[in-house]
C-alpha atoms as one frame of an Amber mdcrd trajectory, in Angstrom:
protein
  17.295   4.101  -4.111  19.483   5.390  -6.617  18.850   9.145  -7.955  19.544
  10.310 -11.187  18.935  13.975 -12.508  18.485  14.007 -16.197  17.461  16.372
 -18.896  15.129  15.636 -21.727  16.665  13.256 -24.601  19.180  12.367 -22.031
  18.828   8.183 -20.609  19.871   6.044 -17.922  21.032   2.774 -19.222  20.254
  -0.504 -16.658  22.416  -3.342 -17.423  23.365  -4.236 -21.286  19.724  -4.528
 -22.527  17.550  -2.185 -20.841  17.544   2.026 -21.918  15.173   4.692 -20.240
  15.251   7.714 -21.507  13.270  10.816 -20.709  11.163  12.011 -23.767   9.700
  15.123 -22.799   8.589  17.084 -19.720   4.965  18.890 -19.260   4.241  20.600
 -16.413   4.381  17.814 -13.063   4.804  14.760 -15.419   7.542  13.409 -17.045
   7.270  11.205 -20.619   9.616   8.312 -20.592  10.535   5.927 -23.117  11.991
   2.385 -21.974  13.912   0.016 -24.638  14.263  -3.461 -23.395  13.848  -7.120
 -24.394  10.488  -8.348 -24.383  11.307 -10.759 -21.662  11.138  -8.245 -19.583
   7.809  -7.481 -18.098   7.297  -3.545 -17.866   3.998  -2.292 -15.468   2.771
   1.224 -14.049   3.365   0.884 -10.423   0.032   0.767 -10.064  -0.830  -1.577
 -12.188   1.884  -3.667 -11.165   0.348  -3.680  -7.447  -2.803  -4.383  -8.537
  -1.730  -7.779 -10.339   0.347  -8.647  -7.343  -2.742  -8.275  -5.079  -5.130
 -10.168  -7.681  -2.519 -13.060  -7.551  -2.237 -12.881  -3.608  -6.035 -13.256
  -3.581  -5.639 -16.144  -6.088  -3.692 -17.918  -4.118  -5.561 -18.055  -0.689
  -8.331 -19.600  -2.166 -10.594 -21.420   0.854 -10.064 -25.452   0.342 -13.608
 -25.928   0.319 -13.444 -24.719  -2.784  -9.870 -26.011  -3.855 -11.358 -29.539
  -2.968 -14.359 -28.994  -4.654 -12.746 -28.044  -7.937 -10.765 -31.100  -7.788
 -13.269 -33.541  -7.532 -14.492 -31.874 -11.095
């Protein structure tokens, strides 16, 4: 993992399209602002991990019912 100290209004830039830049810090939390193409798909961690576990659970769907739903 790279590690970057940076001061408020001061950014990291990742590749040609993508810009974070640190807004303002309160306290234990830091406000960030991220610039990039909407292509790019920008989650929470958290919220990232929970998609990724929905979709795991998606996909290991019993064929019982995977046979059922295709003779529908």
């Amino acid at each position: 993992m790279l590690v970057l100290t940076r001061k408020r209004s001061e950014a990291i830039q990742i590749g040609e399209d993508i810009e974070v830049k640190v807004l303002g810090i309160e306290g234990d939390q830091v406000k960030i602002g991220i610039s990039a193409p909407s292509s790019v798909d920008i989650y929470r961690k958290e919220i990232y991990l929970d998609i990724m576990h929905e979709n795991n659970q998606a996909a290991n769907i019993p064929n019982e019912l995977v046979n059922l739903l295709k003779k529908t």
